[in-house]
mmCIF file of C-alpha atoms in Angstrom:
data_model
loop_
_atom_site.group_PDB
_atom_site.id
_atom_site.type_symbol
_atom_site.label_atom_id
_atom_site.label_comp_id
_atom_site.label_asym_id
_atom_site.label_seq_id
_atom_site.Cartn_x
_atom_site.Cartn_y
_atom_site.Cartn_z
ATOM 1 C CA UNK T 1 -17.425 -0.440 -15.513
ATOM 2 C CA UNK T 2 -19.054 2.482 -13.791
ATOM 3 C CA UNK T 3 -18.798 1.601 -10.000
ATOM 4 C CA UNK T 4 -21.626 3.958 -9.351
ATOM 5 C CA UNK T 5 -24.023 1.921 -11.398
ATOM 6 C CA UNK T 6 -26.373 0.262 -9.188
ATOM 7 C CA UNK T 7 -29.324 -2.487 -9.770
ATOM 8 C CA UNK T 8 -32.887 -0.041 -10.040
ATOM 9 C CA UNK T 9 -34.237 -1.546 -6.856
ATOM 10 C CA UNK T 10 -34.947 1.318 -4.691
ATOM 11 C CA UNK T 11 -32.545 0.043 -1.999
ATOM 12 C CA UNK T 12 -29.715 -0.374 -3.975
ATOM 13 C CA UNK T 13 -28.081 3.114 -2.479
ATOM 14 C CA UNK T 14 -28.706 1.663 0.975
ATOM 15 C CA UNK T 15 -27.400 -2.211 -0.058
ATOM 16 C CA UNK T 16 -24.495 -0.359 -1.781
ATOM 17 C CA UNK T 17 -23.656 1.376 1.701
ATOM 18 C CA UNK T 18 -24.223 -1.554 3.414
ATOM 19 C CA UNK T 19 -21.578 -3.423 1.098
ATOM 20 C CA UNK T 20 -19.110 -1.041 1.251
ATOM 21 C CA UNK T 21 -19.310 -1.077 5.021
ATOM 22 C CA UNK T 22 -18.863 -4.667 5.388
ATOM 23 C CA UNK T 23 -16.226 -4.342 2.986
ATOM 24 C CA UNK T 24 -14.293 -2.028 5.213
ATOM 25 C CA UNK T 25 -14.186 -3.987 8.295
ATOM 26 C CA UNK T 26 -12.902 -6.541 6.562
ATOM 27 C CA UNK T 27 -10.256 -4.425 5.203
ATOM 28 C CA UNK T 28 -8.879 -4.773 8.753
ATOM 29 C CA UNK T 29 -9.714 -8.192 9.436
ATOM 30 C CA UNK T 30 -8.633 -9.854 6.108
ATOM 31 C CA UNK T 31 -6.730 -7.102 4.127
ATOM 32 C CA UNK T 32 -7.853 -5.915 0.420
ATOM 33 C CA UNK T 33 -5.900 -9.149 -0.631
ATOM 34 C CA UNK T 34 -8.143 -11.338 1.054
ATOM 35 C CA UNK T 35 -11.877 -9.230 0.041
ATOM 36 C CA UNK T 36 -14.386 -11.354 -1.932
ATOM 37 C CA UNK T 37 -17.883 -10.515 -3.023
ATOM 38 C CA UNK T 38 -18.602 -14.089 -1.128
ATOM 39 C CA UNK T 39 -17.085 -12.952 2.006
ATOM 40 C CA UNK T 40 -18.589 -9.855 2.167
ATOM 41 C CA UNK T 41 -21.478 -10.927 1.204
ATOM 42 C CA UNK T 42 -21.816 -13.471 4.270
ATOM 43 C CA UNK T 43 -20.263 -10.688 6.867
ATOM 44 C CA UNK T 44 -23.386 -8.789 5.926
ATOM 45 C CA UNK T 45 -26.317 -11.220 5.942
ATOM 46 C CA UNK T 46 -27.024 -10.864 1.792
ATOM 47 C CA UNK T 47 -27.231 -13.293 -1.122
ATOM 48 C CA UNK T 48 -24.425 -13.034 -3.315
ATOM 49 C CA UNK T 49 -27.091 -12.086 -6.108
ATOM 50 C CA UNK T 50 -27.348 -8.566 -4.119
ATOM 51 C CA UNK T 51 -24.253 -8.004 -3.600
ATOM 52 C CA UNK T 52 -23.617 -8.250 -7.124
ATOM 53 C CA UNK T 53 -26.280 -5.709 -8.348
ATOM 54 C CA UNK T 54 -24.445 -3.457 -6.870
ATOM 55 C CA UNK T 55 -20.804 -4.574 -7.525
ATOM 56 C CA UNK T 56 -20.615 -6.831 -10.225
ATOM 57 C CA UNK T 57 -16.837 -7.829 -9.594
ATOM 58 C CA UNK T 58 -14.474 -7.562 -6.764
ATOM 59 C CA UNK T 59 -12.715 -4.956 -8.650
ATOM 60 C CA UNK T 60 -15.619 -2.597 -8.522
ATOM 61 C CA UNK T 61 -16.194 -2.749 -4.974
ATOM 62 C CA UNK T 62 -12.072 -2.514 -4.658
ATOM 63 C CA UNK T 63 -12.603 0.884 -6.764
ATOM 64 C CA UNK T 64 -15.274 1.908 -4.844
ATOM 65 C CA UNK T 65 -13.349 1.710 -1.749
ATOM 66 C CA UNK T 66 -10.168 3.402 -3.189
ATOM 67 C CA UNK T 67 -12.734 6.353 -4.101
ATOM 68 C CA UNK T 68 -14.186 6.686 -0.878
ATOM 69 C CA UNK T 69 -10.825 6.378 0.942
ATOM 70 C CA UNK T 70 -9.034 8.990 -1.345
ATOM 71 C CA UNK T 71 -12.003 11.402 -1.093
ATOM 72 C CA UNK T 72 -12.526 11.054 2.820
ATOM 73 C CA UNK T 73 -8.546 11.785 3.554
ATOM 74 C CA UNK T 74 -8.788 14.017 1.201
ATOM 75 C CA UNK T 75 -11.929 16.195 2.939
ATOM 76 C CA UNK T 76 -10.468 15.661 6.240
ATOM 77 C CA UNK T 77 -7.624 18.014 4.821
ATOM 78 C CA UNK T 78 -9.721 20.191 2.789
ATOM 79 C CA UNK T 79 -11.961 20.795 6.107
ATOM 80 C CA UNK T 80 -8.476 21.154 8.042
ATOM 81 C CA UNK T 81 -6.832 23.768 6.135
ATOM 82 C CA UNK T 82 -7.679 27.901 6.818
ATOM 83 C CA UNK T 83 -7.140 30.094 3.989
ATOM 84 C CA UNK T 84 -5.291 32.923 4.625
ATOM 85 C CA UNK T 85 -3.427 31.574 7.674
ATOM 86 C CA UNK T 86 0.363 31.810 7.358
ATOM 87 C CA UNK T 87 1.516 28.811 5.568
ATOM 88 C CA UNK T 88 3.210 26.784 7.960
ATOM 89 C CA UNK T 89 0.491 26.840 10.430
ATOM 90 C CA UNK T 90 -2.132 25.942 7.278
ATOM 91 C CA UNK T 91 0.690 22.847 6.635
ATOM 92 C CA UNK T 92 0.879 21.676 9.629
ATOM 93 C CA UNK T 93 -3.050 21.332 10.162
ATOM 94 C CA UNK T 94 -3.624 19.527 7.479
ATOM 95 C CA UNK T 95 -1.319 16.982 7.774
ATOM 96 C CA UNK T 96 -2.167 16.139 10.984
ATOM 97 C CA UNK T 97 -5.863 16.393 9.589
ATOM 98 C CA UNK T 98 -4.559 13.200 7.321
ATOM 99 C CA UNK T 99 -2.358 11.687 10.156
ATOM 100 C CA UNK T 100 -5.988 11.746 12.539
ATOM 101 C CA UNK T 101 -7.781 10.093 9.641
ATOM 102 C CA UNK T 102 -5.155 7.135 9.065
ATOM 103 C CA UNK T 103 -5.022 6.105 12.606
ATOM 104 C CA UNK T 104 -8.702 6.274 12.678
ATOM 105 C CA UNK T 105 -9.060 4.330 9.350
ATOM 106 C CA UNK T 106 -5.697 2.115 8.985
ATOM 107 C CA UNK T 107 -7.888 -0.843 6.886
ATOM 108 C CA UNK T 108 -8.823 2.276 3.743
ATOM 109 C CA UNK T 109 -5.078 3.882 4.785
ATOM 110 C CA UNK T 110 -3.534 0.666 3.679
ATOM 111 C CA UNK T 111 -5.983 0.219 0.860
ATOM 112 C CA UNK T 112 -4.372 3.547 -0.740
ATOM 113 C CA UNK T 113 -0.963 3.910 0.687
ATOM 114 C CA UNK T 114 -0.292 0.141 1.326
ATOM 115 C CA UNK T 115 1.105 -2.920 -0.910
ATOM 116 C CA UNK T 116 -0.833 -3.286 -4.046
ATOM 117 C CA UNK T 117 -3.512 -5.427 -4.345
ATOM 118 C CA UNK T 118 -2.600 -8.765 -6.720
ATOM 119 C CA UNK T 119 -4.527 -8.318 -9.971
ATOM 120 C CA UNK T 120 -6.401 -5.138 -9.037
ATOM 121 C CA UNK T 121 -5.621 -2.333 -11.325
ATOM 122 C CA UNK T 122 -6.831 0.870 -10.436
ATOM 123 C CA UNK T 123 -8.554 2.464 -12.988
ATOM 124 C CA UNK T 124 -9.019 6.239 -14.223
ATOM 125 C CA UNK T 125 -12.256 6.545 -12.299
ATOM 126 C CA UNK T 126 -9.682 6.550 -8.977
ATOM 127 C CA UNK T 127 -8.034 9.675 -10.512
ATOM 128 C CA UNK T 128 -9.996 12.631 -9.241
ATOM 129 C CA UNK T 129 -10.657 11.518 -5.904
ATOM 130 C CA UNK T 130 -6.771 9.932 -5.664
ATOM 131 C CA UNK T 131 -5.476 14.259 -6.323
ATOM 132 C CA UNK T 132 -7.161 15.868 -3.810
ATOM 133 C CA UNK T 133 -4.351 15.276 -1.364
ATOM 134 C CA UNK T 134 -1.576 16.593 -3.528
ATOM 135 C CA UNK T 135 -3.894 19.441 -4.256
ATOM 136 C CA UNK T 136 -3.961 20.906 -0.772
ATOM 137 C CA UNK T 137 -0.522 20.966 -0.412
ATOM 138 C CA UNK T 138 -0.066 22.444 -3.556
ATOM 139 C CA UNK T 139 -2.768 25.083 -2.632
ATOM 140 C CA UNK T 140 -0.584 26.171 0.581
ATOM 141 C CA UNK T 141 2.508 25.787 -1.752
ATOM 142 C CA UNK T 142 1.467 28.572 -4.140
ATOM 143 C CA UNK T 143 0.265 30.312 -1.286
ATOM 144 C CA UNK T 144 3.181 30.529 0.572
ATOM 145 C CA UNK T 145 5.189 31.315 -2.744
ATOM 146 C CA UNK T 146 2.870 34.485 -3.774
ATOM 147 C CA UNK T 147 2.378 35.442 -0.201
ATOM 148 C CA UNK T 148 6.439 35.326 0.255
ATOM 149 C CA UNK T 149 6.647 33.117 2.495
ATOM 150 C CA UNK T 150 9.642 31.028 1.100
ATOM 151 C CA UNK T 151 13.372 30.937 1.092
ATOM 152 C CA UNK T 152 14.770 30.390 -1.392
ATOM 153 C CA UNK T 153 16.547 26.710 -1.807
ATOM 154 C CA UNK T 154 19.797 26.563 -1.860
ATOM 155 C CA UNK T 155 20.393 24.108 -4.619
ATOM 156 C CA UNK T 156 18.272 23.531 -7.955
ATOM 157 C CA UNK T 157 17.771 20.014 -9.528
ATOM 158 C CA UNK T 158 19.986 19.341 -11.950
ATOM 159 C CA UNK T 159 19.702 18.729 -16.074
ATOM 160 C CA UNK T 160 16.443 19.046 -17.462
ATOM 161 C CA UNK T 161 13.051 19.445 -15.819
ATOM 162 C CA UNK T 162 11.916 16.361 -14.209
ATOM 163 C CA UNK T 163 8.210 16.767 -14.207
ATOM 164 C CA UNK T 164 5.102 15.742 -16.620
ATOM 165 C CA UNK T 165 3.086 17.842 -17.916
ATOM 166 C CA UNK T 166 -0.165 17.149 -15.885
ATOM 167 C CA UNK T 167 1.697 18.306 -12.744
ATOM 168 C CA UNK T 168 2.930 20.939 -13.838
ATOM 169 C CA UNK T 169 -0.901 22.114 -14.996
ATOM 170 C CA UNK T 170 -2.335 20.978 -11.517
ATOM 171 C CA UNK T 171 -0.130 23.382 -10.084
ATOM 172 C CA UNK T 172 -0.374 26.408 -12.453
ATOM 173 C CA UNK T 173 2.615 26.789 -14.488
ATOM 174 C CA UNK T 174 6.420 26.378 -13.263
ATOM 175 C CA UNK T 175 7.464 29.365 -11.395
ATOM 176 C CA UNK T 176 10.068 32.002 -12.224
ATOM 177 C CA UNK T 177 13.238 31.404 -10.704
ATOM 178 C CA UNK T 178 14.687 31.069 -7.760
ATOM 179 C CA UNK T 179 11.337 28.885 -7.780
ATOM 180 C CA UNK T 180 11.697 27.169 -10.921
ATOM 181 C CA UNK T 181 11.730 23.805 -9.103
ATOM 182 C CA UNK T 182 9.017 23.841 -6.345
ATOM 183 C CA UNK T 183 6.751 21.567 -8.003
ATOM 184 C CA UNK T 184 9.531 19.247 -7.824
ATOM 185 C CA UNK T 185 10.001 19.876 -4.067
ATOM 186 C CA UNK T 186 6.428 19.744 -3.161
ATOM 187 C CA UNK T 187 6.545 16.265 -4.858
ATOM 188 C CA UNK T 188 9.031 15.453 -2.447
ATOM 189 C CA UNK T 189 7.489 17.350 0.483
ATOM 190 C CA UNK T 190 4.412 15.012 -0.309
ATOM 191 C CA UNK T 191 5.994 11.487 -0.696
ATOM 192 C CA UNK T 192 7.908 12.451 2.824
ATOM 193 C CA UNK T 193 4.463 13.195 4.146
ATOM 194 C CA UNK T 194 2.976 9.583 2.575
ATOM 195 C CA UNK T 195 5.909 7.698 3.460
ATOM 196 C CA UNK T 196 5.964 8.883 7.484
ATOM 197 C CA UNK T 197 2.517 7.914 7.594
ATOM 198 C CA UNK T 198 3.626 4.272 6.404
ATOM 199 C CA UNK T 199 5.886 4.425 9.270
ATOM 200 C CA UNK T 200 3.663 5.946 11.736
ATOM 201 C CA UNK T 201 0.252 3.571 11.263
ATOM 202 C CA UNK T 202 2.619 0.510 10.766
ATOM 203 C CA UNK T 203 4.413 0.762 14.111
ATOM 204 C CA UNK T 204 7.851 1.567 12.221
ATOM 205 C CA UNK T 205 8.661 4.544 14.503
ATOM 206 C CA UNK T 206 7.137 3.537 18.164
ATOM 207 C CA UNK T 207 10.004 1.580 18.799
ATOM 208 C CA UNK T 208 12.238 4.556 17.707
ATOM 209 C CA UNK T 209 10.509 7.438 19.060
ATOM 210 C CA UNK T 210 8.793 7.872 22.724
ATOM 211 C CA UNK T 211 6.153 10.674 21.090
ATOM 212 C CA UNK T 212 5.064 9.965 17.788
ATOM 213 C CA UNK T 213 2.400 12.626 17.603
ATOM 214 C CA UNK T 214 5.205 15.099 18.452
ATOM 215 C CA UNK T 215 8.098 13.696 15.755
ATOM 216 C CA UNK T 216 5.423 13.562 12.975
ATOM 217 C CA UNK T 217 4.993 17.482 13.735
ATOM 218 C CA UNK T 218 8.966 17.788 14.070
ATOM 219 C CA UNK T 219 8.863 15.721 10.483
ATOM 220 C CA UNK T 220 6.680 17.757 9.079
ATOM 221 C CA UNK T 221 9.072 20.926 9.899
ATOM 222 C CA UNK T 222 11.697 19.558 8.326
ATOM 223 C CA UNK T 223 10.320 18.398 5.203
ATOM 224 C CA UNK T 224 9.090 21.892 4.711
ATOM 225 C CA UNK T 225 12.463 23.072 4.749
ATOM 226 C CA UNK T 226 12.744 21.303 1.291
ATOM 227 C CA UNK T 227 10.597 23.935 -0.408
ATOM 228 C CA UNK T 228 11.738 26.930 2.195
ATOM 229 C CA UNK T 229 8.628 27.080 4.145
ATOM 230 C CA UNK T 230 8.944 27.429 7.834
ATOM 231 C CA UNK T 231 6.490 25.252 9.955
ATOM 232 C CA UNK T 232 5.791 27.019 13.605
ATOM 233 C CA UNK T 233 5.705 24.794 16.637
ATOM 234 C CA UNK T 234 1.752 23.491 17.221
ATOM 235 C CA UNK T 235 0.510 22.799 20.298
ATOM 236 C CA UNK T 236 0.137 18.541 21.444
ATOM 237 C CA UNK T 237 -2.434 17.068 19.909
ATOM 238 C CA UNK T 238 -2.488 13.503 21.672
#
C-alpha cells in the first residue's frame, strides 16, 4: 500500500504528522517491536478510526517511519557535505553530520540500523530514501578518485568481482585499475561507518574509550585508509 495515501479529510496531513510523532516517542519508550496503531493511537488523544485513515496497518506507519528516518539522516549529510572541499575534510563532516543526528534521534537510529522488526518487511517504497546515505559517500568517493586524492591500495580483492550490478550503476561504472575495487571498499568504508554508530549510540564504546566524539573522528581516519583517502584532524566537536 502507498503509505502516502491519506483519508480526504482536510486534516489528514496534519493527523498524519501528528501520528507519526506519537509514533516516534514511542520508538524510545516501547521500541518498533512494541508500536501498535492502538498505542499510538491513545499516546495521541485519537480514535483508532483516525489513526487508521491515515495508516491502515502497523506496517504502513512502520514504513513511514523508516522513510522519514532514512531521508532525515540522510539530509543531515547532504546539508553537511561542501563540494569542492578536499575529500577528507568533506568525509569527515558528514559523518559526524550522521553521528549528531543518531544521538539526537536514537528511537528512528534504531528503527534503521537496529534489530529487525518481527514480521515487518520493508518494502521497495523504503528504497530511495534508505540510498541517500551510501550516496554521499560515494559522491566524496568519486571525488576524491578524479580529484587524485587516493593512494592506491595495496592489495586487490581476490577472484571475481564481488559486487551487483545496481551498485556498481549507483556509483558510475567500476574504475580503471589500480581502482578497480573501490566500490568494494567504500562498501566497507560504509558498513565501518554504520557499525561504529551501533557501538557509539548503544554505549558499546563509553566503557572503552574516555572521548567518544574524538575516537569516532580517529575511526573515521582509519576506515578511510581502506579506500586511500586521508582524513585531516577536525577540530572537537563535543
Amino acid at each position: 500500500m502507498d503509505v502516502s495515501a491519506i483519508s480526504s479529510n482536510d486534516d489528514a496531513p496534519d493527523r498524519a504528522g501528528a501520528v507519526k510523532e506519537t509514533a516516534r516517542r514511542q520508538l524510545v519508550e516501547l521500541g518498533a517491536a512494541g508500536l501498535s496503531l492502538e498505542g499510538v493511537a491513545r499516546a495521541a488523544g485519537l480514535g483508532l478510526a483516525d489513526v487508521e485513515a491515515v495508516f491502515p496497518h502497523r506496517d504502513d506507519l512502520l514504513t513511514a517511519l523508516v522513510i522519514d528516518a532514512y531521508d532525515a539522516s540522510g539530509a543531515a549529510m547532504e546539508r553537511a557535505d561542501t563540494a569542492g572541499a578536499p575529500a577528507g575534510a568533506r568525509l569527515l563532516a558528514v559523518t559526524r553530520a550522521l553521528r549528531r543526528w543518531s544521538f539526537a534521534n536514537p528511537g528512528e537510529f534504531t528503527l534503521i540500523y537496529g534489530s529487525p522488526v518481527p514480521g515487518y518487511h520493508a518494502p521497495e517504497d523504503t528504497v530511495p530514501a534508505a540510498a541517500r546515505t551510501p550516496a554521499v559517500l560515494a559522491g566524496i568517493i568519486r571525488a576524491a578518485l578524479e580529484g587524485g586524492e587516493l593512494t592506491p591500495p595495496r592489495r586487490a580483492v581476490p577472484g571475481p568481482p564481488l559486487l551487483l550490478p545496481a551498485a556498481v550503476e549507483a556509483f558510475g561504472g567500476v574504475p580503471e585499475a589500480p581502482f578497480s575495487d573501490i566500490i568494494e571498499r567504500g562498501i566497507v568504508l560504509w558498513s565501518n561507518l554504520i557499525g561504529l554508530l551501533v557501538f557509539q549510540v548503544f554505549s558499546r564504546t563509553h566503557d572503552s574509550v574516555k572521548d567518544e566524539a574524538a575516537y569516532f573522528d580517529y575511526a573515521i581516519a582509519v576506515a578511510a585508509e581502506s579506500i586511500g583517502l586521508e582524513v585531516p584532524p577536525g577540530e572537537p566537536t563535543d
